[in-house]
Structure formats: C-alpha cells, structure tokens
Coordinates of C-alpha atoms and ligand atoms in Angstrom, one line a residue:
M245 CA 0.0 0.0 0.1
T246 CA 1.3 3.5 -0.8
D247 CA 0.8 6.6 1.1
D248 CA -2.0 7.7 -1.1
T249 CA -3.9 4.3 -1.3
P250 CA -6.9 4.6 0.9
P251 CA -7.2 2.0 3.8
P252 CA -9.4 -1.0 3.0
S253 CA -13.0 -0.3 3.8
G254 CA -15.9 -2.5 5.0
P255 CA -15.8 -5.0 7.6
D256 CA -12.8 -7.3 8.2
L257 CA -14.0 -10.5 6.6
T258 CA -11.7 -12.8 8.4
L259 CA -13.7 -11.9 11.6
G260 CA -16.9 -13.1 9.9
I261 CA -20.1 -11.3 9.0
G262 CA -23.6 -12.1 9.6
V263 CA -26.1 -12.9 6.8
A264 CA -28.0 -9.7 7.9
D265 CA -25.0 -7.6 6.9
L266 CA -25.5 -8.4 3.3
V267 CA -27.5 -5.9 1.2
D268 CA -29.1 -7.5 -1.8
G269 CA -27.1 -10.6 -1.1
K270 CA -23.7 -8.9 -1.1
I271 CA -21.2 -6.9 0.7
V272 CA -17.7 -5.5 0.2
G273 CA -15.2 -6.0 3.0
H274 CA -11.5 -6.7 3.2
V275 CA -9.0 -9.4 4.0
G276 CA -5.8 -7.5 5.1
E277 CA -5.5 -4.9 2.4
D278 CA -7.5 -6.7 -0.3
Q279 CA -11.1 -5.6 -1.0
V280 CA -13.3 -8.6 -1.4
L281 CA -16.9 -8.9 -2.6
V282 CA -19.0 -11.6 -0.8
V283 CA -22.2 -12.8 -2.7
K284 CA -24.8 -15.0 -1.2
T285 CA -27.1 -16.8 -3.7
D286 CA -29.9 -19.2 -2.7
T287 CA -27.6 -22.0 -2.7
D288 CA -24.0 -20.8 -2.3
V289 CA -21.8 -18.1 -0.9
F290 CA -19.0 -16.8 -3.1
A291 CA -16.0 -14.5 -2.4
I292 CA -14.1 -12.5 -5.2
D293 CA -11.9 -9.7 -5.8
A294 CA -14.1 -6.6 -5.5
Q295 CA -12.7 -4.6 -8.4
C296 CA -13.0 -5.3 -12.0
S297 CA -9.9 -6.2 -14.1
H298 CA -11.0 -3.9 -16.7
Y299 CA -10.9 -0.3 -15.1
H300 CA -11.2 -1.4 -11.4
G301 CA -15.0 -0.6 -11.3
P302 CA -16.7 -1.4 -8.1
L303 CA -18.2 -4.9 -8.4
G304 CA -20.2 -4.4 -5.1
E305 CA -22.2 -1.7 -7.0
G306 CA -23.1 -4.1 -9.8
I307 CA -25.5 -6.8 -10.2
V308 CA -25.4 -10.5 -9.5
V309 CA -27.1 -12.6 -12.3
G310 CA -27.1 -16.4 -11.4
T311 CA -23.5 -17.1 -10.5
S312 CA -21.9 -14.1 -12.1
V313 CA -21.4 -10.6 -11.2
R314 CA -21.5 -7.5 -13.7
C315 CA -19.6 -4.5 -13.3
P316 CA -21.6 -1.2 -13.3
W317 CA -19.0 0.9 -15.3
H318 CA -18.6 -1.0 -18.5
H319 CA -20.6 -4.1 -18.2
A320 CA -17.9 -6.6 -17.8
C321 CA -18.9 -10.0 -16.2
F322 CA -17.2 -12.5 -14.0
D323 CA -18.1 -16.0 -13.1
L324 CA -18.2 -16.1 -9.2
R325 CA -17.2 -19.7 -9.1
S326 CA -14.0 -19.5 -11.2
G327 CA -13.3 -15.6 -11.4
E328 CA -13.1 -15.9 -15.1
A329 CA -13.9 -12.7 -17.2
V330 CA -16.8 -14.2 -19.1
R331 CA -17.8 -11.0 -20.8
A332 CA -15.6 -8.3 -22.3
P333 CA -14.4 -5.6 -21.8
A334 CA -12.6 -7.3 -19.0
L335 CA -10.2 -10.1 -20.2
S336 CA -8.3 -11.0 -17.0
P337 CA -9.8 -13.2 -14.4
L338 CA -10.3 -12.3 -10.8
T339 CA -9.1 -14.1 -7.8
C340 CA -11.6 -16.1 -5.9
W341 CA -11.5 -16.4 -2.1
K342 CA -12.2 -19.3 0.4
V343 CA -15.3 -19.1 2.3
S344 CA -16.5 -20.8 5.4
Q345 CA -19.7 -20.7 7.4
R346 CA -20.1 -21.0 11.1
D347 CA -22.8 -20.4 13.5
G348 CA -24.8 -18.4 10.9
R349 CA -21.7 -16.3 10.0
I350 CA -19.6 -16.1 6.9
F351 CA -15.8 -16.0 7.0
V352 CA -13.4 -15.4 4.3
T353 CA -10.3 -17.2 5.0
G354 CA -7.8 -16.6 2.3
K355 CA -7.3 -16.8 -1.5
Q356 CA -8.3 -20.0 -3.2
D357 CA -5.3 -22.2 -3.8
K358 CA -5.7 -22.7 -7.4
P359 CA -5.3 -19.7 -9.6
A360 CA -8.3 -18.7 -11.5
P361 CA -8.7 -20.7 -14.6
Q362 CA -7.4 -19.2 -17.9
T363 CA -9.5 -21.4 -19.9
M364 CA -13.3 -20.8 -20.3
A365 CA -15.4 -23.7 -19.5
V366 CA -16.7 -24.4 -23.1
S367 CA -18.4 -27.4 -24.5
K368 CA -16.3 -29.6 -26.7
P369 CA -15.8 -28.3 -30.2
S370 CA -17.2 -30.4 -33.0
G371 CA -14.7 -31.9 -35.5
E372 CA -11.1 -31.4 -35.9
A373 CA -9.4 -28.1 -34.6
P374 CA -8.2 -25.9 -37.5
Q375 CA -4.4 -26.2 -38.1
K376 CA -4.1 -22.4 -38.7
I377 CA -6.2 -19.3 -37.9
V378 CA -5.4 -16.0 -39.4
I379 CA -6.7 -12.8 -37.9
V380 CA -6.7 -9.7 -40.0
G381 CA -6.8 -6.9 -37.4
A382 CA -5.0 -6.4 -34.1
G383 CA -7.5 -4.1 -32.6
A384 CA -10.5 -4.8 -30.1
A385 CA -12.0 -7.7 -32.1
G386 CA -8.8 -9.3 -33.3
F387 CA -7.1 -9.2 -30.0
A388 CA -10.1 -10.6 -28.1
A389 CA -10.5 -13.3 -30.6
A390 CA -6.7 -14.4 -30.3
E391 CA -7.0 -14.4 -26.5
M392 CA -10.2 -16.4 -26.5
L393 CA -8.8 -19.0 -28.9
R394 CA -5.9 -19.6 -26.3
R395 CA -8.4 -19.5 -23.4
C396 CA -10.5 -22.3 -25.1
G397 CA -7.4 -24.3 -25.3
Y398 CA -6.8 -24.0 -28.9
K399 CA -3.1 -25.2 -29.5
N400 CA -2.5 -24.5 -33.1
S401 CA -1.2 -21.7 -35.0
I402 CA -2.6 -18.1 -34.7
V403 CA -1.3 -15.4 -36.7
M404 CA -2.7 -11.8 -36.0
L405 CA -1.9 -8.9 -38.6
G406 CA -2.2 -5.3 -37.9
R407 CA -0.7 -2.3 -39.7
E408 CA -0.6 0.4 -36.9
G409 CA 2.9 -0.6 -35.7
S410 CA 1.9 -0.6 -32.0
L411 CA 0.9 -3.6 -29.7
P412 CA -3.0 -3.9 -29.6
V413 CA -4.1 -0.9 -27.4
D414 CA -6.9 0.3 -25.3
R415 CA -8.3 2.4 -28.2
P416 CA -10.9 4.4 -26.2
N417 CA -8.3 5.7 -23.8
L418 CA -6.7 7.5 -26.9
S419 CA -9.4 10.3 -26.8
K420 CA -9.7 10.2 -22.9
D421 CA -7.1 9.9 -20.2
Y422 CA -4.1 9.4 -22.4
L423 CA -4.8 12.4 -24.6
A424 CA -5.7 14.5 -21.4
G425 CA -2.2 13.5 -20.0
S426 CA -3.6 11.7 -17.1
A427 CA -2.7 8.1 -18.2
P428 CA 0.8 7.0 -18.8
E429 CA 1.5 5.2 -22.0
D430 CA 2.1 1.8 -20.4
W431 CA -1.5 1.6 -19.6
L432 CA -2.4 1.3 -23.1
P433 CA -1.5 -2.0 -24.4
L434 CA -4.0 -4.7 -23.9
R435 CA -1.3 -7.0 -23.1
P436 CA 2.5 -6.5 -22.7
D437 CA 4.9 -7.4 -25.5
D438 CA 5.9 -10.7 -24.2
Y439 CA 2.3 -12.0 -23.9
Y440 CA 2.3 -12.9 -27.5
A441 CA 5.4 -15.1 -27.5
D442 CA 4.3 -16.6 -24.3
N443 CA 1.0 -17.6 -25.7
D444 CA 2.4 -18.6 -29.0
I445 CA 0.5 -15.8 -31.0
E446 CA 2.4 -14.6 -34.0
L447 CA 1.5 -10.9 -33.9
R448 CA 2.8 -9.1 -37.0
R449 CA 2.5 -5.3 -36.3
D450 CA 3.2 -3.9 -39.6
A451 CA 1.6 -6.2 -42.1
E452 CA -0.7 -4.6 -44.6
V453 CA -3.1 -7.3 -45.9
I454 CA -3.9 -6.3 -49.5
G455 CA -5.9 -9.3 -50.9
L456 CA -7.8 -12.4 -49.8
S457 CA -8.6 -15.4 -52.0
V458 CA -11.6 -17.3 -50.8
K459 CA -10.8 -20.0 -53.4
T460 CA -7.2 -20.8 -52.3
H461 CA -7.5 -19.9 -48.6
E462 CA -4.8 -17.4 -48.8
I463 CA -4.4 -13.8 -47.8
M464 CA -1.9 -11.5 -49.5
I465 CA 0.3 -9.2 -47.6
A466 CA 2.3 -6.2 -49.1
G467 CA 5.9 -7.0 -49.5
D468 CA 5.6 -10.5 -48.0
K469 CA 4.6 -14.0 -48.9
N470 CA 0.9 -15.0 -49.0
L471 CA -0.5 -16.7 -45.9
K472 CA -2.7 -19.9 -45.9
Y473 CA -5.4 -20.1 -43.5
D474 CA -7.9 -22.6 -42.3
R475 CA -10.2 -20.2 -40.7
L476 CA -9.9 -16.5 -41.1
L477 CA -11.2 -13.7 -39.1
L478 CA -11.7 -10.3 -40.6
A479 CA -11.4 -7.5 -37.9
T480 CA -10.2 -4.5 -39.9
G481 CA -12.0 -1.9 -38.0
A482 CA -13.0 1.5 -39.3
E483 CA -11.3 4.5 -40.9
P484 CA -11.6 8.1 -39.9
V485 CA -13.4 10.1 -42.6
R486 CA -11.2 12.6 -44.0
L487 CA -12.0 16.2 -44.5
S488 CA -12.1 17.3 -48.2
V489 CA -11.6 21.0 -48.2
P490 CA -8.6 22.9 -49.3
G491 CA -5.8 22.6 -46.8
A492 CA -7.1 19.4 -45.3
D493 CA -3.8 17.7 -46.0
Q494 CA -1.8 20.2 -44.0
P495 CA 0.6 18.7 -41.3
N496 CA -1.5 20.6 -38.7
V497 CA -4.8 18.6 -39.5
H498 CA -5.2 15.4 -37.7
T499 CA -7.6 12.5 -37.3
L500 CA -7.5 10.1 -34.4
R501 CA -7.8 6.3 -34.7
S502 CA -4.4 4.8 -33.8
L503 CA -1.8 5.3 -30.9
A504 CA 0.5 7.1 -33.6
D505 CA -2.4 9.5 -34.4
C506 CA -2.8 10.3 -30.7
Q507 CA 1.0 10.9 -30.2
A508 CA 1.0 13.1 -33.2
I509 CA -1.8 15.2 -31.7
I510 CA -0.1 15.4 -28.4
D511 CA 3.1 16.6 -30.2
G512 CA 1.0 19.0 -32.1
I513 CA -0.5 20.7 -29.0
K514 CA 3.0 21.3 -27.4
G515 CA 3.0 25.0 -27.4
A516 CA -0.4 25.3 -29.0
R517 CA -2.9 27.9 -27.9
R518 CA -6.0 27.2 -29.7
A519 CA -7.2 23.9 -31.3
L520 CA -10.1 23.5 -33.7
V521 CA -12.0 20.4 -33.4
I522 CA -14.2 19.6 -36.5
G523 CA -17.3 17.4 -35.5
A524 CA -19.3 17.4 -32.3
S525 CA -19.8 13.7 -32.1
F526 CA -18.2 11.2 -29.6
I527 CA -14.6 11.4 -30.7
G528 CA -14.6 15.1 -31.4
L529 CA -16.0 16.1 -28.0
E530 CA -14.0 13.6 -26.0
V531 CA -11.1 15.2 -27.8
A532 CA -12.3 18.7 -26.9
A533 CA -12.5 17.6 -23.2
S534 CA -8.9 16.1 -23.1
L535 CA -7.4 19.3 -24.8
R536 CA -9.3 21.6 -22.2
A537 CA -7.6 19.3 -19.5
R538 CA -4.4 20.5 -21.1
S539 CA -5.6 24.1 -20.9
V540 CA -5.8 24.4 -24.7
E541 CA -8.5 26.8 -26.1
V542 CA -10.9 24.7 -28.0
H543 CA -13.4 25.6 -30.6
V544 CA -15.7 23.0 -32.1
V545 CA -17.2 23.5 -35.6
A546 CA -20.0 21.2 -36.7
P547 CA -23.1 21.4 -39.0
E548 CA -25.8 20.0 -36.5
Q549 CA -27.8 22.2 -34.3
T550 CA -27.2 20.1 -31.1
P551 CA -24.2 17.8 -30.5
M552 CA -24.9 14.2 -30.4
E553 CA -28.7 14.8 -31.0
R554 CA -28.7 11.8 -33.6
V555 CA -27.7 9.3 -31.2
L556 CA -28.8 10.7 -27.8
G557 CA -31.6 13.0 -28.6
P558 CA -32.2 16.6 -28.0
Q559 CA -32.2 16.9 -24.4
M560 CA -29.0 14.9 -23.7
G561 CA -27.5 16.7 -26.6
A562 CA -28.2 20.1 -25.0
F563 CA -26.6 18.8 -21.8
V564 CA -23.5 17.7 -23.5
R565 CA -23.2 21.0 -25.1
A566 CA -23.8 23.1 -21.9
L567 CA -21.3 20.7 -20.1
H568 CA -18.5 21.5 -22.7
E569 CA -19.2 25.2 -22.5
E570 CA -18.9 25.2 -18.8
H571 CA -15.5 23.8 -19.4
G572 CA -14.9 26.7 -21.9
V573 CA -15.2 24.9 -25.2
I574 CA -16.7 27.4 -27.9
F575 CA -19.1 26.0 -30.2
H576 CA -19.8 27.2 -33.9
L577 CA -22.8 25.0 -34.7
Q578 CA -24.7 24.8 -37.9
D579 CA -21.4 25.8 -39.6
T580 CA -18.8 23.9 -41.4
V581 CA -15.1 24.6 -42.4
T582 CA -14.6 25.4 -46.1
A583 CA -10.9 25.9 -46.1
I584 CA -7.8 25.7 -43.9
E585 CA -4.8 27.9 -44.9
G586 CA -1.9 27.4 -42.6
G587 CA -3.1 28.5 -39.2
R588 CA -6.4 30.0 -40.4
A589 CA -9.6 28.1 -40.9
T590 CA -12.5 29.6 -42.9
L591 CA -16.0 28.8 -41.9
K592 CA -19.1 28.6 -44.3
S593 CA -20.7 31.3 -42.3
G594 CA -17.9 33.7 -43.5
A595 CA -16.2 33.6 -40.1
S596 CA -12.5 32.6 -39.6
L597 CA -10.5 31.2 -36.8
D598 CA -6.9 31.4 -36.3
V599 CA -5.8 28.0 -34.9
D600 CA -2.5 26.1 -34.2
I601 CA -4.0 22.6 -34.6
V602 CA -7.0 21.0 -36.2
I603 CA -8.5 17.6 -35.2
V604 CA -11.1 16.2 -37.6
G605 CA -13.7 13.9 -35.9
I606 CA -16.5 13.7 -38.7
G607 CA -17.1 10.0 -38.3
V608 CA -15.6 6.7 -39.5
R609 CA -16.1 4.3 -42.4
P610 CA -15.8 0.7 -41.9
R611 CA -12.9 -1.0 -43.8
L612 CA -14.6 -3.1 -46.2
A613 CA -12.2 -3.2 -49.2
L614 CA -10.8 -6.8 -48.5
A615 CA -14.1 -8.3 -48.1
E616 CA -15.5 -6.4 -51.1
K617 CA -12.6 -7.4 -53.6
A618 CA -12.9 -11.0 -52.3
G619 CA -16.6 -11.1 -53.3
L620 CA -17.9 -11.5 -49.7
T621 CA -21.5 -10.1 -49.3
V622 CA -21.1 -6.6 -48.3
D623 CA -23.9 -4.2 -47.5
R624 CA -23.0 -1.1 -45.4
G625 CA -20.8 -3.7 -43.5
V626 CA -19.6 -7.2 -43.9
M627 CA -22.7 -9.2 -43.7
V628 CA -22.5 -12.1 -41.1
D629 CA -25.0 -14.5 -39.8
S630 CA -25.8 -15.1 -36.2
Y631 CA -22.6 -16.9 -35.8
L632 CA -20.6 -14.0 -37.3
E633 CA -19.6 -16.1 -40.4
T634 CA -19.5 -14.2 -43.5
S635 CA -21.0 -15.2 -46.8
A636 CA -17.8 -17.5 -47.4
R637 CA -17.5 -20.7 -45.2
G638 CA -14.8 -20.4 -42.7
I639 CA -14.4 -16.7 -42.9
Y640 CA -15.6 -14.7 -40.0
A641 CA -16.0 -10.9 -39.3
A642 CA -16.3 -9.1 -36.1
G643 CA -16.2 -5.5 -34.7
D644 CA -16.7 -2.2 -36.6
I645 CA -16.9 -3.9 -40.1
A646 CA -19.6 -6.6 -39.1
R647 CA -23.3 -6.2 -39.8
W648 CA -25.1 -8.9 -38.0
P649 CA -28.8 -9.8 -37.5
D650 CA -29.7 -8.4 -34.1
A651 CA -32.5 -10.5 -32.6
Y652 CA -33.7 -7.8 -30.2
S653 CA -34.4 -5.2 -32.9
G654 CA -35.2 -7.7 -35.7
E655 CA -32.9 -5.7 -37.9
S656 CA -29.3 -6.3 -39.2
I657 CA -27.2 -3.8 -37.4
R658 CA -23.6 -2.5 -37.4
V659 CA -22.1 -0.5 -34.5
E660 CA -18.8 1.1 -33.5
H661 CA -18.4 0.1 -29.9
W662 CA -15.4 -1.2 -28.1
V663 CA -17.3 -3.9 -26.0
V664 CA -19.2 -5.1 -29.0
A665 CA -16.0 -5.6 -31.0
E666 CA -14.3 -7.6 -28.1
R667 CA -17.5 -9.8 -27.6
Q668 CA -17.7 -10.4 -31.3
G669 CA -14.1 -11.4 -31.5
Q670 CA -14.6 -13.8 -28.5
T671 CA -17.7 -15.4 -30.3
A672 CA -16.1 -15.6 -33.5
A673 CA -13.0 -17.3 -31.9
K674 CA -15.3 -20.0 -30.5
N675 CA -17.3 -20.5 -33.7
M676 CA -13.8 -20.9 -35.6
L677 CA -13.4 -23.9 -33.3
G678 CA -16.8 -25.1 -34.2
L679 CA -18.6 -24.3 -31.0
R680 CA -21.7 -22.7 -32.7
E681 CA -22.3 -19.8 -30.2
R682 CA -24.8 -17.2 -31.3
F683 CA -23.9 -13.6 -31.1
D684 CA -26.8 -12.1 -29.1
A685 CA -25.1 -9.6 -26.7
V686 CA -27.1 -6.5 -26.2
P687 CA -24.9 -3.7 -27.5
F688 CA -23.3 -1.5 -24.9
F689 CA -21.0 1.7 -25.1
W690 CA -19.7 4.4 -23.0
S691 CA -18.4 7.8 -23.5
Q692 CA -16.5 10.2 -21.1
H693 CA -16.7 14.0 -21.0
Y694 CA -14.7 15.4 -18.2
D695 CA -15.9 13.6 -15.1
V696 CA -19.2 12.7 -16.7
P697 CA -19.6 9.2 -18.0
I698 CA -22.4 8.4 -20.4
N699 CA -23.5 4.6 -20.5
Y700 CA -25.5 3.4 -23.4
V701 CA -27.1 0.0 -23.7
G702 CA -29.2 -1.3 -26.6
H703 CA -29.5 0.2 -30.1
A704 CA -32.0 2.8 -31.3
E705 CA -31.3 4.3 -34.7
Q706 CA -34.9 5.7 -34.5
W707 CA -37.3 6.3 -31.7
D708 CA -40.7 7.9 -31.3
E709 CA -40.4 8.7 -27.6
I710 CA -37.8 9.4 -25.1
A711 CA -38.9 8.7 -21.5
L712 CA -36.7 10.6 -18.9
E713 CA -36.2 9.6 -15.5
G714 CA -34.3 11.8 -13.2
D715 CA -32.6 15.1 -14.1
I716 CA -30.2 15.4 -16.8
S717 CA -28.6 18.8 -15.6
S718 CA -28.0 17.3 -12.1
K719 CA -26.2 14.4 -13.9
D720 CA -28.4 11.8 -12.5
C721 CA -30.6 10.5 -15.2
L722 CA -31.8 7.6 -17.4
L723 CA -33.4 7.9 -20.8
R724 CA -35.3 5.3 -22.4
Y725 CA -35.4 5.5 -26.2
K726 CA -38.7 3.9 -27.2
R727 CA -40.2 2.8 -30.4
K728 CA -44.0 1.9 -30.4
G729 CA -43.7 1.7 -26.5
R730 CA -40.9 -0.8 -26.5
T731 CA -37.4 0.2 -25.0
M732 CA -34.8 0.0 -27.9
A733 CA -32.0 1.6 -25.9
V734 CA -31.2 3.3 -22.6
A735 CA -28.7 6.1 -21.9
S736 CA -27.7 7.1 -18.4
I737 CA -25.5 9.3 -16.4
F738 CA -24.6 8.0 -12.8
R739 CA -27.3 5.5 -12.9
D740 CA -25.0 2.6 -13.5
L741 CA -27.0 -0.1 -11.7
E742 CA -30.2 0.8 -13.5
N743 CA -28.2 0.7 -16.9
L744 CA -27.2 -2.8 -15.8
Q745 CA -30.8 -3.7 -15.0
A746 CA -32.0 -2.3 -18.4
E747 CA -29.4 -4.6 -20.1
L748 CA -30.8 -7.6 -18.1
A749 CA -34.4 -6.8 -19.1
M750 CA -33.4 -6.5 -22.7
E751 CA -31.8 -10.0 -22.3
T752 CA -34.8 -11.3 -20.7
E753 CA -37.0 -10.0 -23.5
L754 CA -34.6 -11.6 -26.1
E755 CA -35.0 -14.9 -24.4
K756 CA -38.7 -14.7 -24.8
I757 CA -38.3 -13.7 -28.4
R758 CA -36.1 -16.9 -29.0
K759 CA -38.7 -19.2 -27.5
Ligands
FAD156 P1 -10.0 -1.7 -34.4 O1 -9.8 -1.7 -33.1 O2 -9.9 -0.4 -35.1 O3 -8.8 -2.6 -35.1 C1 -8.6 -2.7 -36.5 C2 -7.4 -3.4 -36.7 O4 -7.4 -3.8 -38.2 C3 -6.1 -2.4 -36.4 O5 -5.1 -3.3 -35.9 C4 -5.7 -2.1 -37.9 O6 -4.3 -1.9 -37.9 C5 -6.0 -3.5 -38.6 N1 -6.1 -3.3 -40.0 C6 -7.1 -2.5 -40.9 N2 -6.9 -2.8 -42.1 C7 -5.9 -3.7 -42.2 C8 -5.1 -4.3 -43.3 N3 -5.5 -4.0 -44.6 N4 -4.0 -5.1 -43.0 C9 -3.7 -5.3 -41.8 N5 -4.4 -4.8 -40.8 C10 -5.3 -4.1 -41.0 N6 -16.0 2.7 -28.4 C11 -16.6 2.6 -27.2 O7 -17.7 1.7 -27.0 N7 -16.5 3.5 -26.2 C12 -15.5 4.4 -26.3 O8 -15.4 5.2 -25.3 C13 -14.7 4.5 -27.6 N8 -13.7 5.5 -27.6 C14 -13.0 5.6 -28.8 C15 -12.1 6.5 -28.8 C16 -11.3 6.5 -30.0 C17 -10.2 7.6 -30.0 C18 -11.6 5.7 -31.1 C19 -10.6 5.7 -32.4 C20 -12.6 4.8 -30.9 C21 -13.3 4.6 -29.9 N9 -14.5 3.7 -29.6 C22 -15.1 3.6 -28.6 C23 -14.7 2.8 -30.8 C24 -13.9 1.4 -30.7 O9 -12.5 1.6 -30.3 C25 -14.1 0.6 -31.8 O10 -15.4 0.3 -31.9 C26 -13.3 -0.6 -31.7 O11 -11.9 -0.4 -31.7 C27 -13.5 -1.5 -32.9 O12 -12.7 -2.6 -33.0 P2 -12.3 -3.3 -34.1 O13 -11.4 -4.5 -33.8 O14 -13.3 -3.5 -35.2 O15 -11.4 -2.4 -35.0

C-alpha cells in the first residue's frame, strides 16, 4: 500500500459477517489490504476480488445474475465460481477467495489455492481443430479473438496481423485519459509485449493485408509471402473520414484512430494555444474535453444544431453542449469549415478562426475493401450470420466492419463500440473452433466527457419517444429510447445500476423472443 492508497473499507471478512449484514445478497469488506466482494445466492456463498479487472470498477455496486457478477461501469461480467472474465471488456480473471460458514456467520479465510482458470469452461468443439487461424486486425475484435482462442485451449497456429505498428491498445483511452495527459503510455497495451510469445500468438504489427482469396484460402500481404489459413477472421475496424476541403492535407490537420495519431496530436499541441475540433460527435467532443484538460483553447465546428442529437436525442445533446461550454469549449454549430490555410480556418458562415492545430472527428467508415474485393457479401458492412460467419465458409467478421442480425431489434445492425467488437471477437473465436455460439449480446458503449460518463445499452437508430427519469442537468438521469412503446436503448449518467438492469431486461425479453 502506498501513502495515497485509501485504507481498505468495510468489515474485516476474516472476523466473519452475519447474513443480515448483506445488502441485496452482497457486501464488500476486506481481507488484510485486499477488498473482497462476498455474494450469497440461494444455494452458495462466493467471495471474489471486489474490483473489475478492466478499469477497477466497483463490483459491489454491480448486479449478480445467477452465478456471475456484472461491473456497473462498462458491463464486464465475471463467473463467481472461477473468477473468469466471461464478458468483455474485462479479459483478465479475478481471484476467488475461500469461504466458510459457522454459527450463521460467513468467514473469508484466504485466497483460493488454485489460480483462477485461464480457460473458459466451453463445451467440446465439434470436429478437428483448424491447423491455422489467421486474424486480420490487431484491434479490439482481433485481440479478443486471439485471447479467447488460447483460453479455449486451442493449441495450433494463430497469426494476427495489424498495420498500426503498435501492440493492440486500449483505443477508447486515446481520446480520454491518455490524450488528457492523465494516463501513462504503459496503460495502453491490452497485453505486454511478451504475452504474444508466451502464448504462441504470432503478432505482425506492420503487415498490410492487400488481398484475400476465398478459393485458395490465402491472404496477400504487401511485400511479403501469401499466408494460408484454415479459418480467417476479418477485423479491420474503421477508418476516420477525411475532410475534403482545401488545406485538409496540411500537417497540422489530424484524425484520431491509432496510438500514432494520438501521439501526433500530443506533439502538435505542445505550445499550441488554440485547437479547432471539426465534428461534435463522440470522438470530437472527447478530444475537446481532453484538450481542455491540457488548458488548450478549443473551438468546435459542426453542422448540427445540437451535438450528439442523432444518437442521444435533443435533451442529452443540449446537456452535452452545456457541459462543454462550462469547461470553456466554444461551439460554432450549424457551420462547417470550407478551407484551412496555414493557421487559419475559414467557415461557411464567413467567419474565420486562427488555430494552431485541427482535429477532424467527422465519423468513420468501416474498412470493407478486402471483403468487397474477395466477393464476400457486403451491404454497409460485411454481412455475417448469427454466428458471425460471412458469406464465405470459414471466414468470419467481427467489430466495426460486421453487420449482424440483431435479434432484439429484428434488424441487421452494425455498430462502432469497443465492447461489442471484443465480444464479437470472442464469439467468432469460439465459432472458428466449431462451438456454434450465437452472437446475441445487447450492444453497450460508454463515452466520457470530463468527469461525466454516459453509458448506453441497446441500439436505437430511431425512436418515437424518449422517457426521461431523473434530471439530466444534475447528472443523475436515465433516458429510455422507445419505439412503439418498446425500449430499444437506454442512456444514463450516474445510474449505472439501472443501466445494468436495463441490459438484463433486454436480455430477458430476447430470451422470450427466442422461445
Ligand atoms: P480496431 O480496433 O480499429 O482494429 C482494427 C485493426 O485492423 C487494426 O489493428 C488495424 O491496424 C487493422 N487493419 C485494418 N486494415 C488492415 C489491413 N488491410 N491489413 C492489416 N491490418 C489492418 N467505443 C466505445 O464503445 N467507447 C468508447 O469510449 C470509445 N472510444 C473511442 C475512442 C477513439 C479515439 C476511437 C478511435 C474509438 C473509440 N471507440 C469507442 C470505438 C472502438 O474503439 C471501436 O469500436 C473498436 O476499436 C472497434 O474494434 P475493431 O477490432 O473492429 O477495430
């Protein structure tokens, strides 16, 4: 424990707790300096580390579903029996603790002897395991797939190709703490360098895949030999849309997708006084917040009347705008940039702004070229079935490129969410081994602006009603986006428990739809 680590809270679990001490069947206490969550179900008592292995979210404030606990922050889920991270975004297991019961009291007596398992308890795959699995993409979906293949006990070859140069990184952090200067670079890799060799995953960080032959089961790599595969996962993510105005190719104009992009922005703001962010959606506004944390003056230019209105609706959009204005961001809405010349940006309205750096956040396009050229079915995304298999047998797609049949909405949808990409990577991994797992996770994403997190579960491209609970301006609210009376999605601020409950309600409804 360092001087600034808070002392452990809650009861000393080695001294025992009464069942009456549990609230909703759970309590967080400590064993020495470790925080431990005790959960009592109808049949068992479990004890597990109290913090999520993703961002250290407080599991005691989450929900218990069967024999699992879900984190309130980003909806990771852990098996209480084994500690295994059964739902992304957590990938690492938690430690389980030994429990004994005496005289109606529960005691936690120490860590379980066996380390939490690294392999998910999965049913036996059908047929022979493929000899070689190739993953194109070393981002959220690609990494989660490789990790899950090894967790499932797959022993044969895994090759993962990316072209960003870096190790797979925690991409959401690139517009948040890392850009704001409050997270060190060593927080970013999803796993350290030696993880790949230790797990026999051949990671090629600078491999540009330029073609794919469905017929010969090969991929073509720029400047390298073709690579054969038995199963292939396409997880190429999305590309920032470039600005197409005069001056958009100047060196002080940036987009943000990779670690290198982020580092270029950090270099670019050294000594900068004023930044122009083009686009008022998630990435643009997260960048605005991070640059304000570095005391850079930020102007945001965007065509819409209210930021984020299309996704979150007008009330939440107005709140987001006010929040950024409170932090000093200056909006130029219903306007666009028509030219950038050196340090001067000209707007359609006729105004001009002197700026040192420009960050363009005007959306992304899924990288579909490989799939299209190879003749896979593509329609605003790579079309996959419920098992994430594309129109070509043995080729799967996951993450930002995949359009899948969403059973809850009855529509085929494509989203750009970190958690969805990871969970799809995991499901695709199991299906490449023949496990036939449907992808039916309810989509979830979060966004962070200063100290305000917005959690969103479900998917509502359109709605006819927004039911508001609580008060948005007091940062204590939950909005239900409804279509014909049915909740399609829920967004919330500091109502994490209710957000989890909304996810569970959608899952329950989904089960009924399936029956
Ligand atoms: P990616 O993670 O982009 O990975 C794609 C991989 O494919 C990369 O390794 C790339 O190098 C590789 N690749 C592409 N083409 C080729 C090729 N031809 N050859 C070889 N390799 C190739 N989502 C949230 O839910 N919450 C957030 O807060 C959030 N914040 C974000 C912040 C930023 C700055 C960004 C950029 C995105 C954020 N997202 C967030 C979105 C989230 O990161 C994406 O949805 C997720 O990364 C998609 O995963 P993916 O695996 O499909 O693609």
